[in-house]
Amino acid sequence: MRKFILIPIMVIATLMGCQKSKLEAAAEADVAAAEAALDSAESNQVAVRKAATAAEWQEFKEQANILIQQNKIRIDELKASAKESGDKSMEAIEEKNRQLQNKLESYKNDASEDWEAFKAGFNQDKDDLRRELLNK
């Protein structure tokens, strides 16, 4: 009699075990699909971010180049008046303007560089240089 009871219990346990592995397989497939969708969304976000930054970068670069050219004109004016008075402090300011130009030219607008950090640092350097030029 025990055999008659144990056999159905073993069959039910086996079926439940198979059912559980089917559920696990379905859950794993769902997780894999969700991970693939997340990867796709992240790569799309990077592409959109890069494209948006490209337009912003172009405008920023044009404005910065205009400002650097204005600085050069102002430096040349100040150097001319400093030459008359014998002041040589304009060389340091001229070097800072060159460094600002080099920083702008060396920035690569790609996903490996932090655009916001570059922009903040560049603007700080630009503002410092403008203050120096205004105080001369």
mmCIF file of N, CA and C in Angstrom:
data_model
loop_
_atom_site.group_PDB
_atom_site.id
_atom_site.type_symbol
_atom_site.label_atom_id
_atom_site.label_comp_id
_atom_site.label_asym_id
_atom_site.label_seq_id
_atom_site.Cartn_x
_atom_site.Cartn_y
_atom_site.Cartn_z
ATOM 1 N N MET A 1 0.806 -1.178 0.000
ATOM 2 C CA MET A 1 0.000 0.000 0.000
ATOM 3 C C MET A 1 0.865 1.265 0.000
ATOM 4 N N ARG A 2 1.978 1.141 0.670
ATOM 5 C CA ARG A 2 2.871 2.295 0.689
ATOM 6 C C ARG A 2 3.374 2.621 -0.701
ATOM 7 N N LYS A 3 3.617 1.633 -1.527
ATOM 8 C CA LYS A 3 4.086 1.876 -2.886
ATOM 9 C C LYS A 3 3.044 2.656 -3.672
ATOM 10 N N PHE A 4 1.783 2.337 -3.443
ATOM 11 C CA PHE A 4 0.730 3.018 -4.178
ATOM 12 C C PHE A 4 0.615 4.495 -3.779
ATOM 13 N N ILE A 5 0.989 4.805 -2.588
ATOM 14 C CA ILE A 5 0.941 6.195 -2.124
ATOM 15 C C ILE A 5 2.216 6.931 -2.531
ATOM 16 N N LEU A 6 3.339 6.288 -2.438
ATOM 17 C CA LEU A 6 4.615 6.933 -2.764
ATOM 18 C C LEU A 6 4.760 7.235 -4.245
ATOM 19 N N ILE A 7 4.289 6.377 -5.092
ATOM 20 C CA ILE A 7 4.434 6.587 -6.533
ATOM 21 C C ILE A 7 3.687 7.845 -6.975
ATOM 22 N N PRO A 8 2.434 8.073 -6.612
ATOM 23 C CA PRO A 8 1.773 9.317 -7.029
ATOM 24 C C PRO A 8 2.442 10.555 -6.421
ATOM 25 N N ILE A 9 2.925 10.440 -5.193
ATOM 26 C CA ILE A 9 3.599 11.588 -4.578
ATOM 27 C C ILE A 9 4.874 11.910 -5.351
ATOM 28 N N MET A 10 5.621 10.894 -5.747
ATOM 29 C CA MET A 10 6.855 11.111 -6.519
ATOM 30 C C MET A 10 6.548 11.698 -7.890
ATOM 31 N N VAL A 11 5.477 11.242 -8.512
ATOM 32 C CA VAL A 11 5.089 11.769 -9.821
ATOM 33 C C VAL A 11 4.688 13.237 -9.690
ATOM 34 N N ILE A 12 3.924 13.570 -8.664
ATOM 35 C CA ILE A 12 3.499 14.960 -8.449
ATOM 36 C C ILE A 12 4.707 15.839 -8.156
ATOM 37 N N ALA A 13 5.616 15.355 -7.331
ATOM 38 C CA ALA A 13 6.824 16.129 -6.990
ATOM 39 C C ALA A 13 7.676 16.357 -8.231
ATOM 40 N N THR A 14 7.787 15.355 -9.068
ATOM 41 C CA THR A 14 8.563 15.490 -10.308
ATOM 42 C C THR A 14 7.917 16.500 -11.236
ATOM 43 N N LEU A 15 6.617 16.431 -11.379
ATOM 44 C CA LEU A 15 5.911 17.375 -12.238
ATOM 45 C C LEU A 15 6.042 18.803 -11.706
ATOM 46 N N MET A 16 5.960 18.955 -10.396
ATOM 47 C CA MET A 16 6.102 20.290 -9.809
ATOM 48 C C MET A 16 7.530 20.804 -10.015
ATOM 49 N N GLY A 17 8.500 19.914 -9.919
ATOM 50 C CA GLY A 17 9.891 20.299 -10.156
ATOM 51 C C GLY A 17 10.103 20.743 -11.589
ATOM 52 N N CYS A 18 9.490 20.062 -12.521
ATOM 53 C CA CYS A 18 9.591 20.447 -13.935
ATOM 54 C C CYS A 18 8.890 21.773 -14.166
ATOM 55 N N GLN A 19 7.767 21.945 -13.518
ATOM 56 C CA GLN A 19 7.020 23.195 -13.667
ATOM 57 C C GLN A 19 7.857 24.362 -13.151
ATOM 58 N N LYS A 20 8.543 24.163 -12.049
ATOM 59 C CA LYS A 20 9.365 25.219 -11.474
ATOM 60 C C LYS A 20 10.502 25.578 -12.424
ATOM 61 N N SER A 21 11.149 24.619 -13.024
ATOM 62 C CA SER A 21 12.248 24.925 -13.928
ATOM 63 C C SER A 21 11.743 25.634 -15.185
ATOM 64 N N LYS A 22 10.530 25.342 -15.622
ATOM 65 C CA LYS A 22 9.952 26.061 -16.759
ATOM 66 C C LYS A 22 9.724 27.519 -16.383
ATOM 67 N N LEU A 23 9.247 27.765 -15.159
ATOM 68 C CA LEU A 23 9.039 29.126 -14.686
ATOM 69 C C LEU A 23 10.374 29.864 -14.555
ATOM 70 N N GLU A 24 11.380 29.171 -14.052
ATOM 71 C CA GLU A 24 12.704 29.779 -13.929
ATOM 72 C C GLU A 24 13.262 30.125 -15.304
ATOM 73 N N ALA A 25 13.075 29.234 -16.264
ATOM 74 C CA ALA A 25 13.561 29.490 -17.619
ATOM 75 C C ALA A 25 12.848 30.694 -18.227
ATOM 76 N N ALA A 26 11.554 30.798 -17.987
ATOM 77 C CA ALA A 26 10.792 31.935 -18.508
ATOM 78 C C ALA A 26 11.249 33.231 -17.841
ATOM 79 N N ALA A 27 11.502 33.164 -16.536
ATOM 80 C CA ALA A 27 11.970 34.350 -15.812
ATOM 81 C C ALA A 27 13.356 34.773 -16.311
ATOM 82 N N GLU A 28 14.225 33.809 -16.533
ATOM 83 C CA GLU A 28 15.561 34.119 -17.051
ATOM 84 C C GLU A 28 15.479 34.743 -18.443
ATOM 85 N N ALA A 29 14.572 34.254 -19.265
ATOM 86 C CA ALA A 29 14.389 34.820 -20.602
ATOM 87 C C ALA A 29 13.881 36.254 -20.504
ATOM 88 N N ASP A 30 12.971 36.504 -19.558
ATOM 89 C CA ASP A 30 12.455 37.859 -19.354
ATOM 90 C C ASP A 30 13.566 38.799 -18.888
ATOM 91 N N VAL A 31 14.399 38.320 -17.974
ATOM 92 C CA VAL A 31 15.514 39.136 -17.473
ATOM 93 C C VAL A 31 16.487 39.452 -18.614
ATOM 94 N N ALA A 32 16.801 38.455 -19.424
ATOM 95 C CA ALA A 32 17.715 38.669 -20.548
ATOM 96 C C ALA A 32 17.137 39.680 -21.541
ATOM 97 N N ALA A 33 15.839 39.594 -21.793
ATOM 98 C CA ALA A 33 15.198 40.548 -22.713
ATOM 99 C C ALA A 33 15.216 41.953 -22.125
ATOM 100 N N ALA A 34 14.990 42.059 -20.820
ATOM 101 C CA ALA A 34 15.012 43.373 -20.173
ATOM 102 C C ALA A 34 16.415 43.971 -20.207
ATOM 103 N N GLU A 35 17.427 43.148 -19.976
ATOM 104 C CA GLU A 35 18.814 43.633 -20.035
ATOM 105 C C GLU A 35 19.170 44.098 -21.447
ATOM 106 N N ALA A 36 18.729 43.369 -22.451
ATOM 107 C CA ALA A 36 18.988 43.766 -23.837
ATOM 108 C C ALA A 36 18.300 45.088 -24.159
ATOM 109 N N ALA A 37 17.082 45.254 -23.677
ATOM 110 C CA ALA A 37 16.356 46.508 -23.908
ATOM 111 C C ALA A 37 17.052 47.661 -23.204
ATOM 112 N N LEU A 38 17.564 47.430 -22.009
ATOM 113 C CA LEU A 38 18.281 48.463 -21.262
ATOM 114 C C LEU A 38 19.571 48.857 -21.993
ATOM 115 N N ASP A 39 20.306 47.880 -22.480
ATOM 116 C CA ASP A 39 21.527 48.173 -23.238
ATOM 117 C C ASP A 39 21.215 48.998 -24.480
ATOM 118 N N SER A 40 20.149 48.632 -25.158
ATOM 119 C CA SER A 40 19.749 49.364 -26.357
ATOM 120 C C SER A 40 19.356 50.803 -26.012
ATOM 121 N N ALA A 41 18.619 50.972 -24.939
ATOM 122 C CA ALA A 41 18.196 52.313 -24.519
ATOM 123 C C ALA A 41 19.402 53.163 -24.119
ATOM 124 N N GLU A 42 20.368 52.554 -23.426
ATOM 125 C CA GLU A 42 21.569 53.293 -23.027
ATOM 126 C C GLU A 42 22.382 53.723 -24.240
ATOM 127 N N SER A 43 22.525 52.853 -25.225
ATOM 128 C CA SER A 43 23.293 53.227 -26.413
ATOM 129 C C SER A 43 22.564 54.306 -27.207
ATOM 130 N N ASN A 44 21.246 54.250 -27.251
ATOM 131 C CA ASN A 44 20.476 55.309 -27.917
ATOM 132 C C ASN A 44 20.629 56.627 -27.177
ATOM 133 N N GLN A 45 20.645 56.572 -25.853
ATOM 134 C CA GLN A 45 20.794 57.784 -25.049
ATOM 135 C C GLN A 45 22.155 58.424 -25.302
ATOM 136 N N VAL A 46 23.211 57.617 -25.397
ATOM 137 C CA VAL A 46 24.544 58.136 -25.681
ATOM 138 C C VAL A 46 24.573 58.799 -27.050
ATOM 139 N N ALA A 47 23.939 58.182 -28.038
ATOM 140 C CA ALA A 47 23.912 58.759 -29.381
ATOM 141 C C ALA A 47 23.160 60.081 -29.396
ATOM 142 N N VAL A 48 22.041 60.140 -28.713
ATOM 143 C CA VAL A 48 21.260 61.380 -28.660
ATOM 144 C C VAL A 48 22.032 62.447 -27.904
ATOM 145 N N ARG A 49 22.653 62.084 -26.793
ATOM 146 C CA ARG A 49 23.430 63.031 -25.989
ATOM 147 C C ARG A 49 24.589 63.576 -26.804
ATOM 148 N N LYS A 50 25.257 62.716 -27.532
ATOM 149 C CA LYS A 50 26.391 63.146 -28.340
ATOM 150 C C LYS A 50 25.931 64.097 -29.442
ATOM 151 N N ALA A 51 24.817 63.806 -30.069
ATOM 152 C CA ALA A 51 24.320 64.668 -31.140
ATOM 153 C C ALA A 51 23.904 66.024 -30.589
ATOM 154 N N ALA A 52 23.253 66.034 -29.455
ATOM 155 C CA ALA A 52 22.836 67.305 -28.852
ATOM 156 C C ALA A 52 24.061 68.109 -28.437
ATOM 157 N N THR A 53 25.060 67.443 -27.925
ATOM 158 C CA THR A 53 26.269 68.122 -27.496
ATOM 159 C C THR A 53 27.049 68.657 -28.691
ATOM 160 N N ALA A 54 26.963 67.995 -29.826
ATOM 161 C CA ALA A 54 27.691 68.454 -31.011
ATOM 162 C C ALA A 54 27.227 69.845 -31.428
ATOM 163 N N ALA A 55 25.937 70.077 -31.430
ATOM 164 C CA ALA A 55 25.417 71.402 -31.787
ATOM 165 C C ALA A 55 25.810 72.429 -30.727
ATOM 166 N N GLU A 56 25.690 72.034 -29.480
ATOM 167 C CA GLU A 56 26.067 72.934 -28.385
ATOM 168 C C GLU A 56 27.566 73.228 -28.433
ATOM 169 N N TRP A 57 28.361 72.192 -28.717
ATOM 170 C CA TRP A 57 29.814 72.349 -28.790
ATOM 171 C C TRP A 57 30.198 73.313 -29.905
ATOM 172 N N GLN A 58 29.569 73.186 -31.057
ATOM 173 C CA GLN A 58 29.895 74.057 -32.180
ATOM 174 C C GLN A 58 29.626 75.519 -31.834
ATOM 175 N N GLU A 59 28.479 75.788 -31.222
ATOM 176 C CA GLU A 59 28.152 77.160 -30.825
ATOM 177 C C GLU A 59 29.117 77.668 -29.764
ATOM 178 N N PHE A 60 29.418 76.809 -28.782
ATOM 179 C CA PHE A 60 30.349 77.186 -27.719
ATOM 180 C C PHE A 60 31.725 77.517 -28.296
ATOM 181 N N LYS A 61 32.196 76.680 -29.226
ATOM 182 C CA LYS A 61 33.516 76.867 -29.822
ATOM 183 C C LYS A 61 33.575 78.174 -30.617
ATOM 184 N N GLU A 62 32.539 78.474 -31.375
ATOM 185 C CA GLU A 62 32.508 79.714 -32.148
ATOM 186 C C GLU A 62 32.550 80.933 -31.229
ATOM 187 N N GLN A 63 31.749 80.909 -30.171
ATOM 188 C CA GLN A 63 31.727 82.019 -29.218
ATOM 189 C C GLN A 63 33.074 82.162 -28.510
ATOM 190 N N ALA A 64 33.679 81.052 -28.142
ATOM 191 C CA ALA A 64 34.964 81.089 -27.460
ATOM 192 C C ALA A 64 36.060 81.633 -28.382
ATOM 193 N N ASN A 65 36.032 81.234 -29.646
ATOM 194 C CA ASN A 65 37.024 81.752 -30.596
ATOM 195 C C ASN A 65 36.887 83.260 -30.791
ATOM 196 N N ILE A 66 35.651 83.745 -30.826
ATOM 197 C CA ILE A 66 35.435 85.188 -30.935
ATOM 198 C C ILE A 66 36.028 85.897 -29.720
ATOM 199 N N LEU A 67 35.770 85.354 -28.551
ATOM 200 C CA LEU A 67 36.281 85.956 -27.322
ATOM 201 C C LEU A 67 37.814 85.938 -27.289
ATOM 202 N N ILE A 68 38.407 84.849 -27.712
ATOM 203 C CA ILE A 68 39.870 84.746 -27.726
ATOM 204 C C ILE A 68 40.459 85.772 -28.692
ATOM 205 N N GLN A 69 39.820 85.967 -29.840
ATOM 206 C CA GLN A 69 40.291 86.987 -30.786
ATOM 207 C C GLN A 69 40.163 88.387 -30.193
ATOM 208 N N GLN A 70 39.068 88.649 -29.489
ATOM 209 C CA GLN A 70 38.899 89.937 -28.812
ATOM 210 C C GLN A 70 39.992 90.135 -27.760
ATOM 211 N N ASN A 71 40.307 89.060 -27.046
ATOM 212 C CA ASN A 71 41.385 89.137 -26.056
ATOM 213 C C ASN A 71 42.711 89.493 -26.728
ATOM 214 N N LYS A 72 42.987 88.875 -27.886
ATOM 215 C CA LYS A 72 44.236 89.159 -28.596
ATOM 216 C C LYS A 72 44.322 90.628 -28.981
ATOM 217 N N ILE A 73 43.215 91.174 -29.453
ATOM 218 C CA ILE A 73 43.198 92.598 -29.838
ATOM 219 C C ILE A 73 43.464 93.461 -28.612
ATOM 220 N N ARG A 74 42.792 93.155 -27.515
ATOM 221 C CA ARG A 74 42.972 93.930 -26.280
ATOM 222 C C ARG A 74 44.403 93.786 -25.756
ATOM 223 N N ILE A 75 44.959 92.595 -25.831
ATOM 224 C CA ILE A 75 46.336 92.370 -25.380
ATOM 225 C C ILE A 75 47.303 93.179 -26.229
ATOM 226 N N ASP A 76 47.101 93.180 -27.553
ATOM 227 C CA ASP A 76 47.975 93.965 -28.433
ATOM 228 C C ASP A 76 47.905 95.455 -28.098
ATOM 229 N N GLU A 77 46.696 95.948 -27.804
ATOM 230 C CA GLU A 77 46.541 97.354 -27.413
ATOM 231 C C GLU A 77 47.293 97.635 -26.108
ATOM 232 N N LEU A 78 47.126 96.712 -25.146
ATOM 233 C CA LEU A 78 47.781 96.904 -23.854
ATOM 234 C C LEU A 78 49.300 96.768 -23.967
ATOM 235 N N LYS A 79 49.749 95.867 -24.842
ATOM 236 C CA LYS A 79 51.198 95.712 -25.044
ATOM 237 C C LYS A 79 51.796 96.980 -25.654
ATOM 238 N N ALA A 80 51.065 97.592 -26.570
ATOM 239 C CA ALA A 80 51.557 98.820 -27.198
ATOM 240 C C ALA A 80 51.707 99.926 -26.148
ATOM 241 N N SER A 81 50.712 100.055 -25.281
ATOM 242 C CA SER A 81 50.820 101.093 -24.249
ATOM 243 C C SER A 81 51.819 100.693 -23.171
ATOM 244 N N ALA A 82 51.975 99.392 -22.925
ATOM 245 C CA ALA A 82 52.944 98.941 -21.921
ATOM 246 C C ALA A 82 54.369 99.115 -22.430
ATOM 247 N N LYS A 83 54.548 98.993 -23.734
ATOM 248 C CA LYS A 83 55.873 99.165 -24.334
ATOM 249 C C LYS A 83 56.389 100.577 -24.076
ATOM 250 N N GLU A 84 55.472 101.525 -24.148
ATOM 251 C CA GLU A 84 55.834 102.918 -23.902
ATOM 252 C C GLU A 84 56.247 103.133 -22.446
ATOM 253 N N SER A 85 55.590 102.398 -21.528
ATOM 254 C CA SER A 85 55.902 102.575 -20.111
ATOM 255 C C SER A 85 56.941 101.570 -19.612
ATOM 256 N N GLY A 86 57.308 100.589 -20.429
ATOM 257 C CA GLY A 86 58.318 99.598 -20.043
ATOM 258 C C GLY A 86 57.757 98.441 -19.224
ATOM 259 N N ASP A 87 56.453 98.283 -19.183
ATOM 260 C CA ASP A 87 55.799 97.207 -18.420
ATOM 261 C C ASP A 87 55.843 95.904 -19.226
ATOM 262 N N LYS A 88 56.279 94.814 -18.582
ATOM 263 C CA LYS A 88 56.380 93.525 -19.275
ATOM 264 C C LYS A 88 55.376 92.498 -18.744
ATOM 265 N N SER A 89 54.380 92.920 -17.996
ATOM 266 C CA SER A 89 53.425 91.988 -17.388
ATOM 267 C C SER A 89 52.429 91.409 -18.392
ATOM 268 N N MET A 90 52.376 91.942 -19.575
ATOM 269 C CA MET A 90 51.404 91.477 -20.563
ATOM 270 C C MET A 90 51.765 90.117 -21.143
ATOM 271 N N GLU A 91 53.027 89.717 -21.010
ATOM 272 C CA GLU A 91 53.431 88.416 -21.542
ATOM 273 C C GLU A 91 52.708 87.278 -20.833
ATOM 274 N N ALA A 92 52.508 87.408 -19.529
ATOM 275 C CA ALA A 92 51.799 86.366 -18.772
ATOM 276 C C ALA A 92 50.338 86.285 -19.213
ATOM 277 N N ILE A 93 49.725 87.417 -19.416
ATOM 278 C CA ILE A 93 48.321 87.428 -19.858
ATOM 279 C C ILE A 93 48.217 86.872 -21.274
ATOM 280 N N GLU A 94 49.166 87.208 -22.116
ATOM 281 C CA GLU A 94 49.174 86.681 -23.485
ATOM 282 C C GLU A 94 49.328 85.163 -23.468
ATOM 283 N N GLU A 95 50.155 84.649 -22.557
ATOM 284 C CA GLU A 95 50.348 83.200 -22.439
ATOM 285 C C GLU A 95 49.047 82.530 -21.969
ATOM 286 N N LYS A 96 48.339 83.147 -21.043
ATOM 287 C CA LYS A 96 47.058 82.592 -20.577
ATOM 288 C C LYS A 96 46.048 82.532 -21.715
ATOM 289 N N ASN A 97 46.050 83.530 -22.578
ATOM 290 C CA ASN A 97 45.147 83.522 -23.730
ATOM 291 C C ASN A 97 45.516 82.392 -24.694
ATOM 292 N N ARG A 98 46.819 82.164 -24.887
ATOM 293 C CA ARG A 98 47.264 81.044 -25.735
ATOM 294 C C ARG A 98 46.854 79.707 -25.119
ATOM 295 N N GLN A 99 46.988 79.586 -23.808
ATOM 296 C CA GLN A 99 46.585 78.345 -23.137
ATOM 297 C C GLN A 99 45.086 78.104 -23.277
ATOM 298 N N LEU A 100 44.326 79.179 -23.209
ATOM 299 C CA LEU A 100 42.880 79.067 -23.391
ATOM 300 C C LEU A 100 42.557 78.574 -24.806
ATOM 301 N N GLN A 101 43.260 79.113 -25.802
ATOM 302 C CA GLN A 101 43.087 78.685 -27.190
ATOM 303 C C GLN A 101 43.459 77.214 -27.348
ATOM 304 N N ASN A 102 44.578 76.814 -26.740
ATOM 305 C CA ASN A 102 45.011 75.411 -26.828
ATOM 306 C C ASN A 102 44.018 74.471 -26.155
ATOM 307 N N LYS A 103 43.483 74.903 -25.032
ATOM 308 C CA LYS A 103 42.496 74.087 -24.320
ATOM 309 C C LYS A 103 41.261 73.877 -25.196
ATOM 310 N N LEU A 104 40.840 74.928 -25.866
ATOM 311 C CA LEU A 104 39.679 74.839 -26.752
ATOM 312 C C LEU A 104 39.961 73.911 -27.931
ATOM 313 N N GLU A 105 41.129 74.041 -28.516
ATOM 314 C CA GLU A 105 41.473 73.225 -29.687
ATOM 315 C C GLU A 105 41.704 71.759 -29.335
ATOM 316 N N SER A 106 42.175 71.487 -28.116
ATOM 317 C CA SER A 106 42.499 70.107 -27.765
ATOM 318 C C SER A 106 41.288 69.314 -27.274
ATOM 319 N N TYR A 107 40.190 69.992 -26.976
ATOM 320 C CA TYR A 107 39.003 69.268 -26.512
ATOM 321 C C TYR A 107 38.402 68.464 -27.651
ATOM 322 N N LYS A 108 38.153 67.189 -27.374
ATOM 323 C CA LYS A 108 37.506 66.322 -28.360
ATOM 324 C C LYS A 108 36.080 66.103 -27.894
ATOM 325 N N ASN A 109 35.161 66.439 -28.720
ATOM 326 C CA ASN A 109 33.754 66.320 -28.360
ATOM 327 C C ASN A 109 33.300 64.882 -28.571
ATOM 328 N N ASP A 110 33.647 64.020 -27.612
ATOM 329 C CA ASP A 110 33.186 62.635 -27.697
ATOM 330 C C ASP A 110 32.734 62.166 -26.315
ATOM 331 N N ALA A 111 32.207 60.974 -26.273
ATOM 332 C CA ALA A 111 31.607 60.466 -25.040
ATOM 333 C C ALA A 111 32.638 60.191 -23.953
ATOM 334 N N SER A 112 33.915 60.103 -24.300
ATOM 335 C CA SER A 112 34.926 59.794 -23.289
ATOM 336 C C SER A 112 35.307 61.018 -22.455
ATOM 337 N N GLU A 113 34.957 62.207 -22.894
ATOM 338 C CA GLU A 113 35.287 63.409 -22.149
ATOM 339 C C GLU A 113 34.026 64.003 -21.542
ATOM 340 N N ASP A 114 34.190 64.587 -20.370
ATOM 341 C CA ASP A 114 33.054 65.161 -19.654
ATOM 342 C C ASP A 114 32.833 66.597 -20.128
ATOM 343 N N TRP A 115 31.778 66.797 -20.910
ATOM 344 C CA TRP A 115 31.474 68.093 -21.513
ATOM 345 C C TRP A 115 31.214 69.143 -20.446
ATOM 346 N N GLU A 116 30.404 68.815 -19.457
ATOM 347 C CA GLU A 116 30.037 69.793 -18.436
ATOM 348 C C GLU A 116 31.263 70.236 -17.640
ATOM 349 N N ALA A 117 32.146 69.318 -17.302
ATOM 350 C CA ALA A 117 33.358 69.669 -16.553
ATOM 351 C C ALA A 117 34.273 70.545 -17.407
ATOM 352 N N PHE A 118 34.403 70.201 -18.691
ATOM 353 C CA PHE A 118 35.232 71.016 -19.584
ATOM 354 C C PHE A 118 34.669 72.425 -19.681
ATOM 355 N N LYS A 119 33.370 72.528 -19.894
ATOM 356 C CA LYS A 119 32.734 73.830 -20.074
ATOM 357 C C LYS A 119 32.896 74.692 -18.821
ATOM 358 N N ALA A 120 32.706 74.093 -17.656
ATOM 359 C CA ALA A 120 32.838 74.848 -16.403
ATOM 360 C C ALA A 120 34.277 75.334 -16.210
ATOM 361 N N GLY A 121 35.241 74.453 -16.453
ATOM 362 C CA GLY A 121 36.645 74.834 -16.313
ATOM 363 C C GLY A 121 37.058 75.892 -17.317
ATOM 364 N N PHE A 122 36.620 75.731 -18.547
ATOM 365 C CA PHE A 122 36.968 76.695 -19.593
ATOM 366 C C PHE A 122 36.365 78.061 -19.274
ATOM 367 N N ASN A 123 35.112 78.080 -18.877
ATOM 368 C CA ASN A 123 34.456 79.348 -18.550
ATOM 369 C C ASN A 123 35.123 80.039 -17.366
ATOM 370 N N GLN A 124 35.580 79.262 -16.383
ATOM 371 C CA GLN A 124 36.274 79.847 -15.244
ATOM 372 C C GLN A 124 37.584 80.497 -15.696
ATOM 373 N N ASP A 125 38.354 79.779 -16.517
ATOM 374 C CA ASP A 125 39.615 80.331 -17.037
ATOM 375 C C ASP A 125 39.354 81.575 -17.881
ATOM 376 N N LYS A 126 38.320 81.513 -18.695
ATOM 377 C CA LYS A 126 37.955 82.636 -19.560
ATOM 378 C C LYS A 126 37.591 83.867 -18.720
ATOM 379 N N ASP A 127 36.796 83.653 -17.691
ATOM 380 C CA ASP A 127 36.382 84.769 -16.831
ATOM 381 C C ASP A 127 37.567 85.363 -16.073
ATOM 382 N N ASP A 128 38.460 84.501 -15.598
ATOM 383 C CA ASP A 128 39.658 84.990 -14.901
ATOM 384 C C ASP A 128 40.502 85.862 -15.827
ATOM 385 N N LEU A 129 40.681 85.427 -17.051
ATOM 386 C CA LEU A 129 41.468 86.182 -18.021
ATOM 387 C C LEU A 129 40.790 87.511 -18.360
ATOM 388 N N ARG A 130 39.485 87.481 -18.535
ATOM 389 C CA ARG A 130 38.760 88.739 -18.830
ATOM 390 C C ARG A 130 38.901 89.742 -17.695
ATOM 391 N N ARG A 131 38.855 89.251 -16.443
ATOM 392 C CA ARG A 131 39.030 90.152 -15.301
ATOM 393 C C ARG A 131 40.428 90.783 -15.307
ATOM 394 N N GLU A 132 41.426 89.958 -15.611
ATOM 395 C CA GLU A 132 42.787 90.479 -15.676
ATOM 396 C C GLU A 132 42.917 91.559 -16.755
ATOM 397 N N LEU A 133 42.293 91.309 -17.899
ATOM 398 C CA LEU A 133 42.366 92.272 -18.994
ATOM 399 C C LEU A 133 41.623 93.567 -18.638
ATOM 400 N N LEU A 134 40.539 93.453 -17.941
ATOM 401 C CA LEU A 134 39.778 94.651 -17.570
ATOM 402 C C LEU A 134 40.504 95.468 -16.502
ATOM 403 N N ASN A 135 41.314 94.806 -15.700
ATOM 404 C CA ASN A 135 42.042 95.500 -14.632
ATOM 405 C C ASN A 135 43.337 96.135 -15.119
ATOM 406 N N LYS A 136 43.705 95.937 -16.345
ATOM 407 C CA LYS A 136 44.951 96.527 -16.889
ATOM 408 C C LYS A 136 44.708 97.895 -17.449
#
